[in-house]
Amino acid sequence: MMDTAQILIEKSKTSSRNDIDFNQLDFGKYHTDHMYVVDYNQGEWHDMRIVPYQNLSISPATAALHYGQTVFEGFKAHRAKNGKDVLLFRPERHWERMNKSMERICMPYIPKDVFMDGIIELAKIDRDWVPTQEGASLYFRPFAFAMDAFIRVKPSENYYFIVFCSPVGAYFSGQLNVKIEKEYVRSAEGGIGSAKTGGNYAASLLPAKMAQAAGYQQIMWTDAKEHKYIEETGASNVMFIIDNVLITPKLSTSILDGVTRDSIITIARDWGVKVEERRVSVDEVITALKSKTLNEAFGTGTAAVISPINIINYDGIDYQIPQPNASSFSTKMLKALNDIKYGLVEDPYGWIVKV
Ligand code: COI
């Protein structure tokens, strides 16, 4: 091992990079050669290290496996059009959100340098993994979990913080058909819906499986109390263009504060587009669909990027959403975001970290 700053680096002796067809990247199937690992105990994060990607050895009593004290993040690195630079999109915002999620489930704060220094070093070491193919990127998966080997329900005293990377293509393939859910809930107000923690995703699996069996890729969740208001899709936030206004459910304790959501709202406001973050009822959306004032509906997220919705199913009826063309908001926004992510334009917001 050698010591660069405070991060110990142990390089992998082999690489699996040449075994992978970068033109056929599924989302999340592959990993790069290295991972970043930090331990937490006795009140501090320590032993920052980059090591060859490898399995972990943990106790069967590991608290995270039993009580779900675990959080994750996801952000992307893009290959700049000059073919050289690696551009990380808003990693600092992901660091902030990770700490908010950690706070909600009693996990210890991760200092900025512990997060940022590690991901920058990892991006440098595995930089050849950042795809050059159009639409592909290197997805960073930071996560932390409770390591106490102790099955009383309480906050753990030991944690791991790990980051690994996966070269990825599109998250959704084909047309995105969603079903508005009226029976199951992802999260209630006051629950853990705004934290990026595994339990929210576990809650989505059964209803998603049922929706998929009926031909819908995603659930559009509604509020837990009345099933009247739209929340998010679970793998992304959701936005509508109704009468040329960008409308999206306002954040709450049951909705994830999406980084792509925030980026789109920021750019849209700069463009002079009217943006409304408020409660969005299912009735409003269905009425707008029927009166043809709903122009667009799309999911937004790091993995989803901007994914136009094709069909919204509600109460057994499939409603067709108008599909975007060259002058649609979502088409222009996707280009604006990509121009920043791939370094084609000056980044006016300070979102890019260049490696
Ligand atoms: C992301 O967009 O990074 C997500 O976390 C979605 C994930 C469920 C793949």
Short mmCIF file of C-alpha atoms and ligand atoms in Angstrom, two decimals:
data_model
loop_
_atom_site.label_atom_id
_atom_site.label_comp_id
_atom_site.label_asym_id
_atom_site.label_seq_id
_atom_site.Cartn_x
_atom_site.Cartn_y
_atom_site.Cartn_z
CA MET A 1 0.00 0.00 0.00
CA MET A 2 1.11 3.57 -0.63
CA ASP A 3 -0.11 6.72 1.01
CA THR A 4 -1.48 9.64 -1.07
CA ALA A 5 -2.68 12.36 1.26
CA GLN A 6 -4.70 10.40 3.83
CA ILE A 7 -6.04 7.79 1.47
CA LEU A 8 -4.23 4.48 1.30
CA ILE A 9 -4.25 3.05 -2.19
CA GLU A 10 -3.90 -0.57 -3.13
CA LYS A 11 -4.13 -1.02 -6.88
CA SER A 12 -5.72 -4.07 -8.43
CA LYS A 13 -3.26 -6.37 -10.19
CA THR A 14 -5.82 -7.28 -12.82
CA SER A 15 -8.57 -5.41 -14.64
CA SER A 16 -11.92 -6.67 -15.91
CA ARG A 17 -12.36 -3.63 -18.13
CA ASN A 18 -11.58 -5.41 -21.37
CA ASP A 19 -14.11 -8.16 -20.60
CA ILE A 20 -16.98 -5.71 -20.93
CA ASP A 21 -18.78 -4.62 -24.08
CA PHE A 22 -19.30 -0.91 -23.48
CA ASN A 23 -21.88 -0.86 -26.29
CA GLN A 24 -24.14 -3.21 -24.29
CA LEU A 25 -24.19 -1.75 -20.82
CA ASP A 26 -27.11 -2.79 -18.67
CA PHE A 27 -27.76 -0.56 -15.68
CA GLY A 28 -25.82 -1.81 -12.67
CA LYS A 29 -24.47 -5.08 -14.04
CA TYR A 30 -20.75 -4.31 -13.97
CA HIS A 31 -18.33 -2.76 -11.51
CA THR A 32 -14.93 -1.15 -11.96
CA ASP A 33 -11.66 -2.50 -10.57
CA HIS A 34 -11.57 -0.52 -7.31
CA MET A 35 -13.72 0.64 -4.44
CA TYR A 36 -13.33 3.23 -1.70
CA VAL A 37 -13.82 2.07 1.88
CA VAL A 38 -13.95 3.98 5.18
CA ASP A 39 -14.61 2.57 8.67
CA TYR A 40 -16.50 4.24 11.47
CA ASN A 41 -16.08 3.43 15.12
CA GLN A 42 -15.45 5.17 18.42
CA GLY A 43 -17.09 8.27 17.02
CA GLU A 44 -15.00 8.82 13.89
CA TRP A 45 -14.56 7.92 10.26
CA HIS A 46 -11.06 6.58 9.69
CA ASP A 47 -8.86 4.37 7.52
CA MET A 48 -9.81 5.87 4.16
CA ARG A 49 -8.61 3.45 1.53
CA ILE A 50 -9.00 2.47 -2.09
CA VAL A 51 -8.69 -1.26 -2.63
CA PRO A 52 -9.43 -3.76 -5.40
CA TYR A 53 -13.20 -4.37 -5.70
CA GLN A 54 -13.89 -7.36 -3.46
CA ASN A 55 -16.47 -9.11 -1.32
CA LEU A 56 -16.93 -8.10 2.29
CA SER A 57 -16.83 -10.46 5.21
CA ILE A 58 -19.55 -9.64 7.74
CA SER A 59 -21.25 -11.23 10.70
CA PRO A 60 -24.70 -12.82 10.23
CA ALA A 61 -25.78 -10.49 13.06
CA THR A 62 -24.78 -7.34 11.12
CA ALA A 63 -27.38 -4.76 12.17
CA ALA A 64 -28.02 -3.33 8.67
CA LEU A 65 -29.16 -6.74 7.43
CA HIS A 66 -31.83 -6.96 10.11
CA TYR A 67 -33.12 -3.45 10.69
CA GLY A 68 -32.25 -1.63 7.49
CA GLN A 69 -29.95 1.02 8.92
CA THR A 70 -28.39 1.79 5.56
CA VAL A 71 -28.36 4.66 3.05
CA PHE A 72 -27.16 5.05 -0.49
CA GLU A 73 -26.57 7.66 -3.14
CA GLY A 74 -26.08 7.62 -6.88
CA PHE A 75 -24.38 10.16 -9.14
CA LYS A 76 -22.70 10.02 -12.51
CA ALA A 77 -19.38 10.86 -14.14
CA HIS A 78 -19.38 11.69 -17.85
CA ARG A 79 -16.56 11.70 -20.36
CA ALA A 80 -16.08 15.23 -21.64
CA LYS A 81 -16.35 15.62 -25.38
CA ASN A 82 -12.58 16.34 -25.46
CA GLY A 83 -12.28 12.62 -24.66
CA LYS A 84 -9.97 13.37 -21.74
CA ASP A 85 -11.62 15.02 -18.78
CA VAL A 86 -13.93 13.19 -16.41
CA LEU A 87 -16.82 15.34 -15.22
CA LEU A 88 -18.68 14.48 -12.01
CA PHE A 89 -22.22 15.88 -11.86
CA ARG A 90 -23.11 17.57 -8.55
CA PRO A 91 -21.29 15.18 -6.18
CA GLU A 92 -21.43 17.78 -3.40
CA ARG A 93 -25.20 17.93 -3.54
CA HIS A 94 -25.25 14.13 -3.25
CA TRP A 95 -22.96 14.37 -0.23
CA GLU A 96 -25.39 16.81 1.39
CA ARG A 97 -28.36 14.57 0.67
CA MET A 98 -26.54 11.51 1.95
CA ASN A 99 -26.02 13.25 5.28
CA LYS A 100 -29.71 14.21 5.45
CA SER A 101 -30.66 10.57 4.87
CA MET A 102 -28.08 9.48 7.47
CA GLU A 103 -29.48 11.90 10.04
CA ARG A 104 -33.02 10.54 9.58
CA ILE A 105 -31.95 7.03 10.46
CA CYS A 106 -29.41 7.89 13.16
CA MET A 107 -26.21 7.34 11.21
CA PRO A 108 -23.11 9.46 11.80
CA TYR A 109 -22.35 12.54 9.67
CA ILE A 110 -19.81 12.00 6.90
CA PRO A 111 -17.44 15.00 6.59
CA LYS A 112 -17.15 16.54 3.13
CA ASP A 113 -13.49 15.66 2.65
CA VAL A 114 -14.08 12.00 3.58
CA PHE A 115 -16.72 11.84 0.83
CA MET A 116 -15.21 14.09 -1.84
CA ASP A 117 -11.52 13.14 -1.54
CA GLY A 118 -12.38 9.47 -1.86
CA ILE A 119 -14.64 9.79 -4.88
CA ILE A 120 -12.18 12.07 -6.67
CA GLU A 121 -9.34 9.61 -6.04
CA LEU A 122 -11.56 6.71 -7.16
CA ALA A 123 -12.53 8.64 -10.32
CA LYS A 124 -8.83 9.17 -11.06
CA ILE A 125 -7.89 5.54 -10.54
CA ASP A 126 -10.79 4.11 -12.55
CA ARG A 127 -10.99 6.96 -15.07
CA ASP A 128 -10.56 4.62 -18.04
CA TRP A 129 -13.91 3.12 -17.09
CA VAL A 130 -15.82 6.32 -17.86
CA PRO A 131 -17.56 5.38 -21.13
CA THR A 132 -17.16 7.41 -24.30
CA GLN A 133 -20.36 5.98 -25.82
CA GLU A 134 -23.28 8.36 -26.26
CA GLY A 135 -25.73 8.18 -23.35
CA ALA A 136 -23.41 6.05 -21.21
CA SER A 137 -21.72 7.15 -17.99
CA LEU A 138 -19.95 5.90 -14.89
CA TYR A 139 -22.46 5.60 -12.04
CA PHE A 140 -21.01 6.10 -8.55
CA ARG A 141 -22.78 4.24 -5.76
CA PRO A 142 -21.81 5.62 -2.34
CA PHE A 143 -23.49 3.79 0.53
CA ALA A 144 -23.14 3.33 4.27
CA PHE A 145 -24.48 0.72 6.61
CA ALA A 146 -24.65 -0.34 10.25
CA MET A 147 -21.96 -2.86 11.12
CA ASP A 148 -22.68 -3.76 14.75
CA ALA A 149 -22.90 -7.52 15.14
CA PHE A 150 -25.71 -7.09 17.64
CA ILE A 151 -29.41 -7.71 17.19
CA ARG A 152 -30.96 -5.35 19.68
CA VAL A 153 -32.85 -2.57 17.83
CA LYS A 154 -30.73 0.54 18.34
CA PRO A 155 -28.43 2.80 16.31
CA SER A 156 -25.21 1.00 15.52
CA GLU A 157 -21.82 2.13 16.81
CA ASN A 158 -19.86 0.81 13.82
CA TYR A 159 -20.38 1.58 10.14
CA TYR A 160 -18.88 1.13 6.71
CA PHE A 161 -18.90 3.86 4.06
CA ILE A 162 -18.16 2.40 0.64
CA VAL A 163 -18.19 3.75 -2.90
CA PHE A 164 -18.04 1.59 -5.98
CA CYS A 165 -18.68 2.45 -9.60
CA SER A 166 -20.59 0.88 -12.44
CA PRO A 167 -20.44 1.78 -16.13
CA VAL A 168 -24.08 2.21 -17.13
CA GLY A 169 -26.40 2.82 -20.03
CA ALA A 170 -30.06 3.83 -19.83
CA TYR A 171 -32.04 2.78 -16.74
CA PHE A 172 -35.35 2.41 -18.57
CA SER A 173 -35.47 0.71 -21.91
CA GLY A 174 -38.46 0.88 -24.23
CA GLN A 175 -41.52 2.93 -23.46
CA LEU A 176 -42.22 4.00 -19.92
CA ASN A 177 -45.72 3.02 -18.89
CA VAL A 178 -46.68 3.78 -15.29
CA LYS A 179 -49.56 2.80 -13.05
CA ILE A 180 -51.01 5.12 -10.44
CA GLU A 181 -51.07 3.13 -7.20
CA LYS A 182 -54.09 3.40 -4.92
CA GLU A 183 -53.65 0.47 -2.59
CA TYR A 184 -50.02 0.20 -1.50
CA VAL A 185 -47.90 3.09 -0.24
CA ARG A 186 -44.19 3.76 -0.55
CA SER A 187 -44.02 6.08 2.44
CA ALA A 188 -46.29 8.13 4.67
CA GLU A 189 -45.58 11.71 5.78
CA GLY A 190 -43.28 11.46 8.76
CA GLY A 191 -41.84 8.18 7.51
CA ILE A 192 -38.53 7.67 5.76
CA GLY A 193 -39.59 8.46 2.18
CA SER A 194 -37.27 11.44 1.82
CA ALA A 195 -34.26 9.40 2.98
CA LYS A 196 -32.44 7.35 0.38
CA THR A 197 -32.60 4.19 2.41
CA GLY A 198 -33.17 0.60 1.40
CA GLY A 199 -36.55 0.18 3.13
CA ASN A 200 -38.26 2.52 0.67
CA TYR A 201 -37.10 0.38 -2.20
CA ALA A 202 -38.07 -2.85 -0.44
CA ALA A 203 -41.58 -1.41 0.06
CA SER A 204 -41.85 -0.84 -3.68
CA LEU A 205 -40.94 -4.34 -4.84
CA LEU A 206 -44.25 -6.17 -4.51
CA PRO A 207 -46.50 -3.45 -5.97
CA ALA A 208 -43.90 -2.90 -8.74
CA LYS A 209 -43.88 -6.61 -9.51
CA MET A 210 -47.68 -6.64 -9.74
CA ALA A 211 -47.65 -3.58 -11.98
CA GLN A 212 -44.98 -5.13 -14.19
CA ALA A 213 -47.02 -8.29 -14.58
CA ALA A 214 -49.82 -6.05 -15.88
CA GLY A 215 -47.47 -4.33 -18.37
CA TYR A 216 -46.33 -1.22 -16.45
CA GLN A 217 -42.65 -0.62 -15.70
CA GLN A 218 -43.16 1.71 -12.78
CA ILE A 219 -45.60 2.69 -10.07
CA MET A 220 -46.65 6.28 -9.68
CA TRP A 221 -47.08 6.56 -5.93
CA THR A 222 -49.83 8.57 -4.30
CA ASP A 223 -50.01 9.98 -0.77
CA ALA A 224 -50.55 7.49 2.04
CA LYS A 225 -53.55 9.26 3.60
CA GLU A 226 -55.95 9.74 0.72
CA HIS A 227 -54.31 8.29 -2.41
CA LYS A 228 -55.25 11.58 -4.01
CA TYR A 229 -51.95 13.32 -4.59
CA ILE A 230 -49.03 12.21 -6.74
CA GLU A 231 -45.70 11.69 -4.98
CA GLU A 232 -42.95 10.11 -7.15
CA THR A 233 -42.30 6.93 -9.09
CA GLY A 234 -39.78 5.40 -6.67
CA ALA A 235 -36.87 5.28 -9.12
CA SER A 236 -37.44 8.92 -10.07
CA ASN A 237 -39.30 12.12 -9.29
CA VAL A 238 -42.09 13.11 -11.64
CA MET A 239 -42.89 16.31 -13.54
CA PHE A 240 -45.76 17.47 -15.75
CA ILE A 241 -46.09 20.25 -18.27
CA ILE A 242 -49.67 21.48 -18.08
CA ASP A 243 -50.58 24.61 -20.04
CA ASN A 244 -46.87 25.37 -20.42
CA VAL A 245 -46.30 25.39 -16.66
CA LEU A 246 -43.79 22.96 -15.13
CA ILE A 247 -45.61 21.29 -12.25
CA THR A 248 -44.07 18.85 -9.80
CA PRO A 249 -45.07 17.53 -6.37
CA LYS A 250 -43.54 19.67 -3.65
CA LEU A 251 -41.02 18.02 -1.38
CA SER A 252 -42.18 16.47 1.86
CA THR A 253 -40.96 13.86 4.32
CA SER A 254 -42.30 11.20 1.95
CA ILE A 255 -40.67 12.40 -1.30
CA LEU A 256 -37.01 12.18 -2.29
CA ASP A 257 -35.26 15.52 -2.87
CA GLY A 258 -33.97 14.57 -6.34
CA VAL A 259 -30.79 16.20 -7.61
CA THR A 260 -32.02 16.02 -11.22
CA ARG A 261 -35.35 17.47 -10.03
CA ASP A 262 -33.51 20.40 -8.48
CA SER A 263 -31.31 20.88 -11.58
CA ILE A 264 -34.32 20.99 -13.91
CA ILE A 265 -36.21 23.45 -11.71
CA THR A 266 -33.13 25.71 -11.53
CA ILE A 267 -32.62 25.75 -15.30
CA ALA A 268 -36.35 26.10 -16.06
CA ARG A 269 -36.60 29.15 -13.79
CA ASP A 270 -33.56 30.64 -15.54
CA TRP A 271 -35.35 30.12 -18.85
CA GLY A 272 -38.36 32.04 -17.51
CA VAL A 273 -40.55 28.93 -17.42
CA LYS A 274 -43.22 29.10 -14.74
CA VAL A 275 -42.52 26.39 -12.15
CA GLU A 276 -44.98 25.23 -9.53
CA GLU A 277 -43.85 22.97 -6.71
CA ARG A 278 -47.08 22.04 -4.99
CA ARG A 279 -49.45 19.20 -4.35
CA VAL A 280 -50.50 17.65 -7.65
CA SER A 281 -53.72 15.69 -7.52
CA VAL A 282 -54.41 12.66 -9.66
CA ASP A 283 -57.69 14.35 -10.65
CA GLU A 284 -55.83 17.37 -11.98
CA VAL A 285 -53.58 15.20 -14.13
CA ILE A 286 -56.45 13.09 -15.49
CA THR A 287 -58.55 16.20 -16.18
CA ALA A 288 -55.60 17.82 -18.00
CA LEU A 289 -55.12 14.65 -20.01
CA LYS A 290 -58.76 14.57 -21.01
CA SER A 291 -58.82 18.24 -21.95
CA LYS A 292 -55.49 17.85 -23.76
CA THR A 293 -53.79 20.58 -21.70
CA LEU A 294 -51.25 18.11 -20.39
CA ASN A 295 -48.38 18.40 -22.88
CA GLU A 296 -45.72 16.26 -21.21
CA ALA A 297 -45.08 13.93 -18.28
CA PHE A 298 -41.64 12.59 -17.39
CA GLY A 299 -39.61 10.95 -14.67
CA THR A 300 -36.44 12.69 -13.48
CA GLY A 301 -33.50 11.15 -11.63
CA THR A 302 -29.81 10.36 -11.78
CA ALA A 303 -30.49 6.92 -13.19
CA ALA A 304 -33.64 7.87 -15.12
CA VAL A 305 -32.18 11.24 -16.31
CA ILE A 306 -35.33 12.52 -18.09
CA SER A 307 -37.61 9.65 -19.05
CA PRO A 308 -40.76 10.62 -20.95
CA ILE A 309 -43.82 8.72 -19.77
CA ASN A 310 -45.82 7.01 -22.49
CA ILE A 311 -48.90 5.77 -20.66
CA ILE A 312 -50.39 6.57 -17.28
CA ASN A 313 -52.80 3.94 -16.02
CA TYR A 314 -55.44 5.01 -13.52
CA ASP A 315 -58.43 3.03 -12.31
CA GLY A 316 -58.02 0.48 -15.08
CA ILE A 317 -57.80 3.06 -17.91
CA ASP A 318 -54.65 3.70 -19.97
CA TYR A 319 -54.13 7.37 -20.77
CA GLN A 320 -51.73 8.11 -23.62
CA ILE A 321 -49.30 10.96 -22.92
CA PRO A 322 -48.26 13.16 -25.87
CA GLN A 323 -44.73 12.14 -26.87
CA PRO A 324 -41.97 14.74 -26.95
CA ASN A 325 -40.74 16.28 -30.18
CA ALA A 326 -37.78 18.56 -30.90
CA SER A 327 -39.46 21.61 -29.39
CA SER A 328 -40.79 19.92 -26.24
CA PHE A 329 -39.62 21.11 -22.85
CA SER A 330 -38.20 17.70 -21.90
CA THR A 331 -36.19 17.45 -25.14
CA LYS A 332 -34.69 20.90 -24.67
CA MET A 333 -34.04 20.29 -20.98
CA LEU A 334 -32.33 16.97 -21.65
CA LYS A 335 -30.02 18.71 -24.11
CA ALA A 336 -29.33 21.56 -21.68
CA LEU A 337 -28.46 19.11 -18.91
CA ASN A 338 -26.29 16.99 -21.19
CA ASP A 339 -24.48 20.05 -22.49
CA ILE A 340 -23.42 20.80 -18.92
CA LYS A 341 -22.71 17.18 -17.99
CA TYR A 342 -20.53 16.56 -21.04
CA GLY A 343 -18.77 19.93 -20.81
CA LEU A 344 -20.17 21.25 -24.10
CA VAL A 345 -21.07 24.57 -22.52
CA GLU A 346 -19.77 26.62 -19.64
CA ASP A 347 -21.32 25.36 -16.37
CA PRO A 348 -23.02 28.46 -14.98
CA TYR A 349 -24.04 26.77 -11.73
CA GLY A 350 -20.77 25.32 -10.44
CA TRP A 351 -22.25 21.81 -10.64
CA ILE A 352 -19.37 20.04 -12.36
CA VAL A 353 -16.30 18.68 -10.56
CA LYS A 354 -13.62 18.03 -13.16
CA VAL A 355 -11.16 15.20 -12.58
C1 COI B 1 -30.72 7.05 -8.86
O1 COI B 1 -31.34 7.71 -9.72
O2 COI B 1 -29.52 7.19 -8.63
C2 COI B 1 -31.41 6.11 -8.03
O3 COI B 1 -31.10 6.01 -6.91
C3 COI B 1 -32.39 5.24 -8.60
C4 COI B 1 -32.01 3.85 -8.25
C5 COI B 1 -33.16 3.19 -7.66
C6 COI B 1 -31.38 3.14 -9.37
#
